[in-house]
GROMACS .gro file of C-alpha atoms in nm:
model
  376
    1MET     CA    1   1.837   2.682   3.315
    2VAL     CA    2   1.696   2.755   2.969
    3ALA     CA    3   1.345   2.730   3.110
    4LEU     CA    4   1.453   2.969   3.386
    5ALA     CA    5   1.564   3.225   3.126
    6ARG     CA    6   1.225   3.218   2.952
    7LYS     CA    7   1.029   3.223   3.276
    8THR     CA    8   1.232   3.518   3.401
    9LEU     CA    9   1.151   3.710   3.084
   10VAL     CA   10   0.780   3.638   3.124
   11TYR     CA   11   0.768   3.721   3.495
   12GLU     CA   12   0.999   4.024   3.475
   13TRP     CA   13   0.879   4.147   3.135
   14ARG     CA   14   0.864   4.509   3.252
   15ARG     CA   15   1.232   4.498   3.334
   16PHE     CA   16   1.331   4.360   2.994
   17LEU     CA   17   1.080   4.558   2.786
   18PRO     CA   18   1.313   4.859   2.738
   19ALA     CA   19   1.582   4.625   2.604
   20MET     CA   20   1.333   4.467   2.360
   21ILE     CA   21   1.225   4.812   2.243
   22ALA     CA   22   1.588   4.917   2.202
   23VAL     CA   23   1.667   4.608   1.996
   24GLY     CA   24   1.351   4.656   1.790
   25PHE     CA   25   1.422   5.017   1.702
   26ALA     CA   26   1.789   4.942   1.633
   27GLY     CA   27   1.676   4.665   1.398
   28LEU     CA   28   1.419   4.893   1.236
   29LEU     CA   29   1.682   5.161   1.174
   30GLN     CA   30   1.916   4.907   1.018
   31LEU     CA   31   1.636   4.761   0.805
   32LEU     CA   32   1.533   5.100   0.670
   33GLN     CA   33   1.893   5.211   0.623
   34LEU     CA   34   1.975   4.897   0.425
   35ALA     CA   35   1.657   4.926   0.217
   36LEU     CA   36   1.737   5.289   0.133
   37VAL     CA   37   2.097   5.209   0.040
   38LEU     CA   38   1.988   4.925  -0.189
   39GLY     CA   39   1.702   5.129  -0.333
   40ILE     CA   40   1.898   5.448  -0.398
   41PHE     CA   41   2.209   5.289  -0.541
   42GLY     CA   42   2.015   5.010  -0.709
   43ALA     CA   43   1.855   5.286  -0.916
   44THR     CA   44   2.193   5.340  -1.084
   45SER     CA   45   2.157   5.003  -1.253
   46VAL     CA   46   1.785   5.019  -1.332
   47TYR     CA   47   1.876   5.056  -1.701
   48ILE     CA   48   2.041   4.712  -1.680
   49THR     CA   49   1.821   4.527  -1.434
   50GLY     CA   50   1.509   4.668  -1.596
   51SER     CA   51   1.612   4.533  -1.937
   52SER     CA   52   1.611   4.182  -2.079
   53ALA     CA   53   1.950   4.209  -2.253
   54ASP     CA   54   2.210   3.949  -2.153
   55VAL     CA   55   2.529   4.121  -2.276
   56TRP     CA   56   2.623   4.490  -2.287
   57VAL     CA   57   2.877   4.643  -2.524
   58GLY     CA   58   3.035   4.979  -2.442
   59PHE     CA   59   3.350   5.187  -2.425
   60PRO     CA   60   3.640   5.037  -2.225
   61GLY     CA   61   3.676   5.161  -1.869
   62THR     CA   62   3.309   5.256  -1.830
   63GLN     CA   63   3.225   5.246  -1.457
   64SER     CA   64   2.852   5.314  -1.473
   65VAL     CA   65   2.582   5.349  -1.735
   66GLY     CA   66   2.588   5.727  -1.713
   67SER     CA   67   2.960   5.754  -1.789
   68GLY     CA   68   2.950   5.574  -2.123
   69ARG     CA   69   3.102   5.705  -2.448
   70SER     CA   70   2.996   5.635  -2.803
   71ILE     CA   71   3.133   5.333  -2.986
   72ASP     CA   72   3.154   5.253  -3.357
   73ALA     CA   73   2.817   5.149  -3.498
   74ASN     CA   74   2.990   4.873  -3.695
   75VAL     CA   75   3.060   4.685  -3.374
   76GLU     CA   76   2.704   4.557  -3.410
   77SER     CA   77   2.817   4.343  -3.706
   78ARG     CA   78   3.094   4.189  -3.495
   79ILE     CA   79   2.850   4.102  -3.217
   80LEU     CA   80   2.597   3.949  -3.456
   81MET     CA   81   2.863   3.718  -3.601
   82ASP     CA   82   2.873   3.525  -3.276
   83PRO     CA   83   2.638   3.223  -3.302
   84ALA     CA   84   2.525   3.266  -2.940
   85VAL     CA   85   2.373   3.610  -3.016
   86THR     CA   86   2.019   3.628  -3.148
   87ARG     CA   87   1.956   4.000  -3.141
   88VAL     CA   88   2.138   4.333  -3.096
   89GLU     CA   89   1.992   4.675  -3.021
   90PRO     CA   90   2.155   5.018  -2.990
   91TYR     CA   91   2.104   5.223  -2.675
   92GLU     CA   92   2.164   5.597  -2.663
   93TRP     CA   93   2.252   5.789  -2.347
   94ILE     CA   94   2.231   6.167  -2.377
   95ASP     CA   95   2.271   6.440  -2.117
   96GLY     CA   96   1.997   6.697  -2.155
   97ASP     CA   97   1.876   7.031  -2.025
   98TRP     CA   98   1.502   7.023  -1.960
   99ARG     CA   99   1.296   7.340  -1.980
  100GLY     CA  100   0.935   7.308  -1.875
  101THR     CA  101   0.649   7.533  -1.973
  102GLY     CA  102   0.593   7.646  -1.614
  103GLU     CA  103   0.814   7.846  -1.379
  104THR     CA  104   1.070   7.567  -1.336
  105GLY     CA  105   1.421   7.652  -1.449
  106GLY     CA  106   1.662   7.425  -1.624
  107VAL     CA  107   1.667   7.069  -1.496
  108SER     CA  108   1.942   6.818  -1.570
  109VAL     CA  109   1.797   6.505  -1.730
  110PHE     CA  110   1.933   6.177  -1.864
  111VAL     CA  111   1.772   6.085  -2.195
  112SER     CA  112   1.762   5.714  -2.277
  113GLY     CA  113   1.704   5.636  -2.644
  114ILE     CA  114   1.553   5.288  -2.685
  115ASP     CA  115   1.382   5.077  -2.948
  116PRO     CA  116   1.006   5.141  -2.902
  117ALA     CA  117   0.909   4.803  -3.045
  118ALA     CA  118   0.692   4.585  -2.823
  119ASP     CA  119   0.966   4.321  -2.804
  120GLY     CA  120   1.246   4.571  -2.742
  121LEU     CA  121   1.520   4.471  -2.499
  122MET     CA  122   1.586   4.800  -2.321
  123LEU     CA  123   1.368   4.866  -2.015
  124SER     CA  124   1.138   4.580  -2.115
  125ARG     CA  125   1.079   4.496  -1.747
  126VAL     CA  126   0.986   4.852  -1.657
  127LEU     CA  127   0.785   4.977  -1.954
  128PRO     CA  128   0.483   4.772  -2.068
  129PRO     CA  129   0.448   4.727  -2.447
  130SER     CA  130   0.145   4.957  -2.465
  131LEU     CA  131   0.339   5.240  -2.300
  132ARG     CA  132   0.662   5.201  -2.497
  133ALA     CA  133   0.464   5.191  -2.823
  134ARG     CA  134   0.377   5.559  -2.768
  135LEU     CA  135   0.744   5.644  -2.810
  136ALA     CA  136   0.707   5.576  -3.183
  137GLU     CA  137   0.533   5.914  -3.210
  138PRO     CA  138   0.760   6.203  -3.314
  139ASP     CA  139   0.924   6.390  -3.023
  140ALA     CA  140   0.755   6.166  -2.765
  141VAL     CA  141   0.904   6.108  -2.420
  142ILE     CA  142   0.812   5.917  -2.103
  143VAL     CA  143   0.898   6.035  -1.751
  144ASP     CA  144   0.862   5.889  -1.403
  145ARG     CA  145   0.561   6.002  -1.201
  146ALA     CA  146   0.785   6.095  -0.906
  147ASP     CA  147   0.963   6.355  -1.123
  148LEU     CA  148   0.658   6.537  -1.261
  149ASP     CA  149   0.677   6.821  -1.008
  150LYS     CA  150   1.048   6.873  -1.071
  151LEU     CA  151   0.994   6.882  -1.445
  152GLY     CA  152   0.688   7.105  -1.420
  153VAL     CA  153   0.481   6.908  -1.670
  154ALA     CA  154   0.187   6.672  -1.685
  155LEU     CA  155   0.071   6.411  -1.932
  156ASP     CA  156   0.033   6.542  -2.290
  157GLN     CA  157   0.215   6.866  -2.210
  158THR     CA  158   0.523   6.988  -2.394
  159ALA     CA  159   0.871   7.095  -2.286
  160THR     CA  160   1.212   7.139  -2.444
  161ILE     CA  161   1.528   6.928  -2.412
  162ASN     CA  162   1.846   7.088  -2.543
  163GLY     CA  163   1.626   7.339  -2.723
  164HIS     CA  164   1.418   7.071  -2.900
  165ARG     CA  165   1.047   7.052  -2.823
  166VAL     CA  166   0.919   6.720  -2.682
  167ARG     CA  167   0.582   6.598  -2.560
  168VAL     CA  168   0.512   6.378  -2.256
  169VAL     CA  169   0.312   6.085  -2.391
  170GLY     CA  170   0.338   5.852  -2.092
  171ILE     CA  171   0.411   5.836  -1.720
  172SER     CA  172   0.585   5.536  -1.566
  173SER     CA  173   0.708   5.430  -1.224
  174GLY     CA  174   1.036   5.276  -1.110
  175LEU     CA  175   1.259   5.495  -1.328
  176ARG     CA  176   1.391   5.740  -1.071
  177GLY     CA  177   1.759   5.811  -1.122
  178LEU     CA  178   2.048   5.906  -0.894
  179GLY     CA  179   2.195   6.248  -0.966
  180GLY     CA  180   1.942   6.335  -1.234
  181ILE     CA  181   1.604   6.264  -1.387
  182ASN     CA  182   1.547   5.987  -1.637
  183VAL     CA  183   1.361   6.064  -1.958
  184ILE     CA  184   1.282   5.784  -2.203
  185ALA     CA  185   1.259   5.846  -2.576
  186SER     CA  186   1.284   5.650  -2.899
  187LEU     CA  187   1.620   5.617  -3.072
  188ASP     CA  188   1.515   5.865  -3.343
  189THR     CA  189   1.399   6.125  -3.092
  190ALA     CA  190   1.710   6.080  -2.875
  191ARG     CA  191   1.942   6.136  -3.173
  192GLN     CA  192   1.761   6.460  -3.251
  193LEU     CA  193   1.823   6.573  -2.893
  194ASP     CA  194   2.195   6.495  -2.908
  195THR     CA  195   2.393   6.819  -2.929
  196ASP     CA  196   2.732   6.647  -2.956
  197ALA     CA  197   2.812   6.645  -3.325
  198ALA     CA  198   3.119   6.427  -3.265
  199ASP     CA  199   2.907   6.127  -3.169
  200ASN     CA  200   2.866   5.898  -3.468
  201GLY     CA  201   2.767   5.576  -3.295
  202PRO     CA  202   2.550   5.447  -3.011
  203THR     CA  203   2.654   5.476  -2.648
  204TYR     CA  204   2.590   5.105  -2.596
  205LEU     CA  205   2.483   4.795  -2.779
  206VAL     CA  206   2.276   4.536  -2.594
  207ALA     CA  207   2.248   4.175  -2.704
  208LYS     CA  208   2.012   3.886  -2.641
  209LEU     CA  209   2.158   3.536  -2.624
  210ARG     CA  210   2.016   3.196  -2.707
  211ASP     CA  211   2.125   3.076  -2.364
  212PRO     CA  212   2.130   3.357  -2.105
  213THR     CA  213   2.324   3.139  -1.861
  214GLN     CA  214   2.627   3.170  -2.092
  215ALA     CA  215   2.636   3.550  -2.065
  216ASP     CA  216   2.972   3.565  -1.884
  217ALA     CA  217   3.141   3.328  -2.128
  218VAL     CA  218   3.001   3.507  -2.434
  219ALA     CA  219   3.100   3.848  -2.296
  220ILE     CA  220   3.459   3.729  -2.251
  221ARG     CA  221   3.464   3.575  -2.600
  222LEU     CA  222   3.344   3.896  -2.766
  223ARG     CA  223   3.627   4.104  -2.621
  224GLY     CA  224   3.965   4.161  -2.778
  225SER     CA  225   3.871   4.265  -3.131
  226SER     CA  226   3.992   4.615  -3.230
  227GLU     CA  227   3.892   4.628  -3.597
  228PHE     CA  228   3.602   4.864  -3.518
  229GLY     CA  229   3.771   5.080  -3.257
  230PRO     CA  230   3.780   5.046  -2.878
  231TYR     CA  231   3.497   4.860  -2.711
  232THR     CA  232   3.445   4.597  -2.444
  233THR     CA  233   3.165   4.370  -2.327
  234TRP     CA  234   3.005   4.277  -1.996
  235SER     CA  235   2.737   4.037  -1.891
  236ALA     CA  236   2.431   4.225  -1.766
  237ALA     CA  237   2.482   4.103  -1.408
  238ASN     CA  238   2.848   4.205  -1.412
  239PHE     CA  239   2.779   4.551  -1.552
  240ALA     CA  240   2.504   4.611  -1.295
  241HIS     CA  241   2.745   4.510  -1.017
  242ILE     CA  242   3.016   4.741  -1.151
  243SER     CA  243   2.774   5.032  -1.168
  244VAL     CA  244   2.642   4.986  -0.813
  245MET     CA  245   2.992   4.936  -0.667
  246TYR     CA  246   3.111   5.253  -0.840
  247TRP     CA  247   2.839   5.463  -0.681
  248LEU     CA  248   2.878   5.295  -0.343
  249PHE     CA  249   3.255   5.310  -0.298
  250ASP     CA  250   3.397   5.553  -0.556
  251THR     CA  251   3.169   5.849  -0.498
  252GLY     CA  252   3.122   6.074  -0.196
  253ALA     CA  253   2.752   5.991  -0.181
  254GLY     CA  254   2.819   5.622  -0.131
  255ALA     CA  255   3.086   5.678   0.133
  256GLY     CA  256   2.855   5.909   0.328
  257VAL     CA  257   2.568   5.662   0.328
  258LEU     CA  258   2.792   5.372   0.431
  259PHE     CA  259   2.940   5.582   0.713
  260LEU     CA  260   2.591   5.668   0.835
  261ALA     CA  261   2.494   5.300   0.825
  262GLY     CA  262   2.796   5.217   1.042
  263ILE     CA  263   2.700   5.487   1.293
  264VAL     CA  264   2.345   5.349   1.310
  265PHE     CA  265   2.478   5.001   1.387
  266LEU     CA  266   2.721   5.132   1.651
  267VAL     CA  267   2.462   5.344   1.829
  268GLY     CA  268   2.211   5.060   1.826
  269ALA     CA  269   2.466   4.818   1.971
  270VAL     CA  270   2.567   5.056   2.251
  271ILE     CA  271   2.209   5.142   2.353
  272THR     CA  272   2.098   4.779   2.340
  273SER     CA  273   2.393   4.652   2.540
  274GLN     CA  274   2.356   4.916   2.811
  275THR     CA  275   1.982   4.851   2.842
  276LEU     CA  276   2.034   4.476   2.875
  277VAL     CA  277   2.318   4.525   3.125
  278GLY     CA  278   2.085   4.737   3.336
  279ALA     CA  279   1.820   4.465   3.328
  280VAL     CA  280   2.072   4.201   3.439
  281GLN     CA  281   2.208   4.421   3.716
  282GLY     CA  282   1.853   4.471   3.840
  283SER     CA  283   1.830   4.094   3.894
  284VAL     CA  284   2.161   4.060   4.075
  285ARG     CA  285   2.000   3.957   4.405
  286GLU     CA  286   1.806   3.677   4.235
  287TYR     CA  287   2.125   3.553   4.068
  288ALA     CA  288   2.305   3.574   4.401
  289THR     CA  289   2.033   3.356   4.556
  290LEU     CA  290   2.078   3.093   4.285
  291ASN     CA  291   2.453   3.110   4.334
  292ALA     CA  292   2.409   3.056   4.709
  293LEU     CA  293   2.194   2.749   4.634
  294GLY     CA  294   2.482   2.597   4.439
  295VAL     CA  295   2.418   2.718   4.082
  296GLY     CA  296   2.752   2.800   3.922
  297VAL     CA  297   2.835   3.135   3.768
  298GLY     CA  298   2.885   2.961   3.431
  299ALA     CA  299   2.528   2.833   3.436
  300LEU     CA  300   2.400   3.179   3.527
  301ARG     CA  301   2.590   3.326   3.235
  302LYS     CA  302   2.409   3.083   3.004
  303VAL     CA  303   2.081   3.215   3.146
  304VAL     CA  304   2.186   3.571   3.063
  305LEU     CA  305   2.290   3.472   2.710
  306GLU     CA  306   1.958   3.292   2.660
  307GLN     CA  307   1.775   3.602   2.778
  308ALA     CA  308   1.972   3.812   2.531
  309PHE     CA  309   1.867   3.576   2.252
  310TRP     CA  310   1.499   3.606   2.337
  311VAL     CA  311   1.525   3.983   2.378
  312GLY     CA  312   1.678   4.001   2.029
  313ALA     CA  313   1.420   3.766   1.877
  314LEU     CA  314   1.121   3.950   2.026
  315GLY     CA  315   1.266   4.287   1.932
  316LEU     CA  316   1.326   4.159   1.581
  317ILE     CA  317   0.962   4.053   1.545
  318GLY     CA  318   0.849   4.403   1.634
  319ALA     CA  319   1.104   4.557   1.399
  320THR     CA  320   0.986   4.331   1.114
  321VAL     CA  321   0.621   4.430   1.155
  322LEU     CA  322   0.702   4.802   1.172
  323GLY     CA  323   0.952   4.768   0.889
  324VAL     CA  324   0.697   4.614   0.653
  325VAL     CA  325   0.452   4.896   0.727
  326VAL     CA  326   0.713   5.168   0.675
  327LEU     CA  327   0.845   5.010   0.353
  328LEU     CA  328   0.494   4.985   0.210
  329LEU     CA  329   0.436   5.351   0.300
  330ALA     CA  330   0.767   5.447   0.138
  331ARG     CA  331   0.681   5.264  -0.183
  332SER     CA  332   0.344   5.437  -0.198
  333GLN     CA  333   0.530   5.771  -0.188
  334ASP     CA  334   0.782   5.665  -0.459
  335VAL     CA  335   1.071   5.652  -0.212
  336PRO     CA  336   1.342   5.425  -0.362
  337VAL     CA  337   1.358   5.130  -0.121
  338GLU     CA  338   1.452   4.772  -0.198
  339LEU     CA  339   1.500   4.474   0.030
  340GLY     CA  340   1.564   4.126  -0.105
  341PRO     CA  341   1.591   3.795   0.084
  342LEU     CA  342   1.970   3.814   0.123
  343ALA     CA  343   1.951   4.170   0.254
  344ALA     CA  344   1.677   4.073   0.500
  345ILE     CA  345   1.886   3.780   0.627
  346ALA     CA  346   2.186   4.011   0.669
  347CYS     CA  347   1.972   4.253   0.869
  348ILE     CA  348   1.846   3.970   1.094
  349ALA     CA  349   2.204   3.856   1.149
  350LEU     CA  350   2.308   4.208   1.248
  351VAL     CA  351   2.025   4.242   1.499
  352MET     CA  352   2.092   3.904   1.655
  353GLY     CA  353   2.461   3.987   1.657
  354GLN     CA  354   2.383   4.303   1.853
  355ALA     CA  355   2.180   4.098   2.100
  356ALA     CA  356   2.466   3.848   2.137
  357VAL     CA  357   2.721   4.126   2.194
  358SER     CA  358   2.486   4.284   2.446
  359GLY     CA  359   2.446   3.950   2.623
  360MET     CA  360   2.822   3.905   2.647
  361ALA     CA  361   2.856   4.258   2.783
  362ALA     CA  362   2.586   4.182   3.043
  363MET     CA  363   2.768   3.863   3.141
  364ARG     CA  364   3.056   4.072   3.270
  365SER     CA  365   2.833   4.190   3.553
  366MET     CA  366   2.809   3.828   3.671
  367ARG     CA  367   3.161   3.862   3.808
  368ARG     CA  368   3.025   4.078   4.086
  369ILE     CA  369   2.772   3.822   4.204
  370ASP     CA  370   2.832   3.745   4.569
  371PRO     CA  371   2.587   3.552   4.791
  372ALA     CA  372   2.691   3.790   5.071
  373THR     CA  373   2.483   4.060   4.904
  374LEU     CA  374   2.174   3.879   5.039
  375LEU     CA  375   2.281   3.979   5.392
  376ARG     CA  376   2.296   4.350   5.316
   0.00000   0.00000   0.00000
């Protein structure tokens, strides 16, 4: 019966082609939707994932990097007292108002003040040492190439942030932000751009450990001390997870994207199931013939389920090929897309799940199989 399912697909490929196309496009939509969700909201943690720090220190209750508040600078001494810590760096986060030299109006930017040293921890995986070294120049900043048009500047041109003149000394990629534009500066330059006179400490401290695998344990151990004012610690992986979950589930943007993803899955499942049901109903006379020859309805249902599996698998192959092409095109245009192995496996499971549900829906039509239809 399994061989019959495959042979039927080969012989009647025109009848099942619409179902394969429906599964393929449904899978492609889900693939692109998932890649966009991960890419867009993954950008909220690029400051963490793009850095080599193992532990982050910030104000208690911080839900994302952009919502941090300043902490006492003396907390650095407390962190360095732990024998597991080898290095600590301050990290400044400043909200800025960008004014370009062109016709662009004010643009909201997020200024990240980092250590420009070649072995600096912050954004070490995003900025190469040669590029970050340029931040040592006075009033130097780096912007993402995808934001140049919004900022109205080019390399070596000047602009103002919070009324302070800065110069673009480098252009990077992979620094696009959600809700604003990321601007990278040195710690000295960032402090000059800070208009909040009440801030007397860094927004965060980031630490490097001797054994990065102990990040969770060290983060827990460093909490609880209040001698230097309120602060708390997270492992880098935990803080990145908190930041992404905040944007996904606690903001309207995340809820809207997740709702749209659910609609895409529902529409794909309905279209796929109806197409496959139509293909099965078109073969009802052949199934009736097999039933008249003594093949049970249960065996015929296995044939239909096997056909649904192959329809899903072939549609998935087409979706994978098109998906790779579209994702490469998106990356070339600086569209934030990201798709890891786990996400790809989840997408495959969804597509095959749609095919299985469609197969079970098509099996309901087997109830109407009657050998008497051959006499009509």
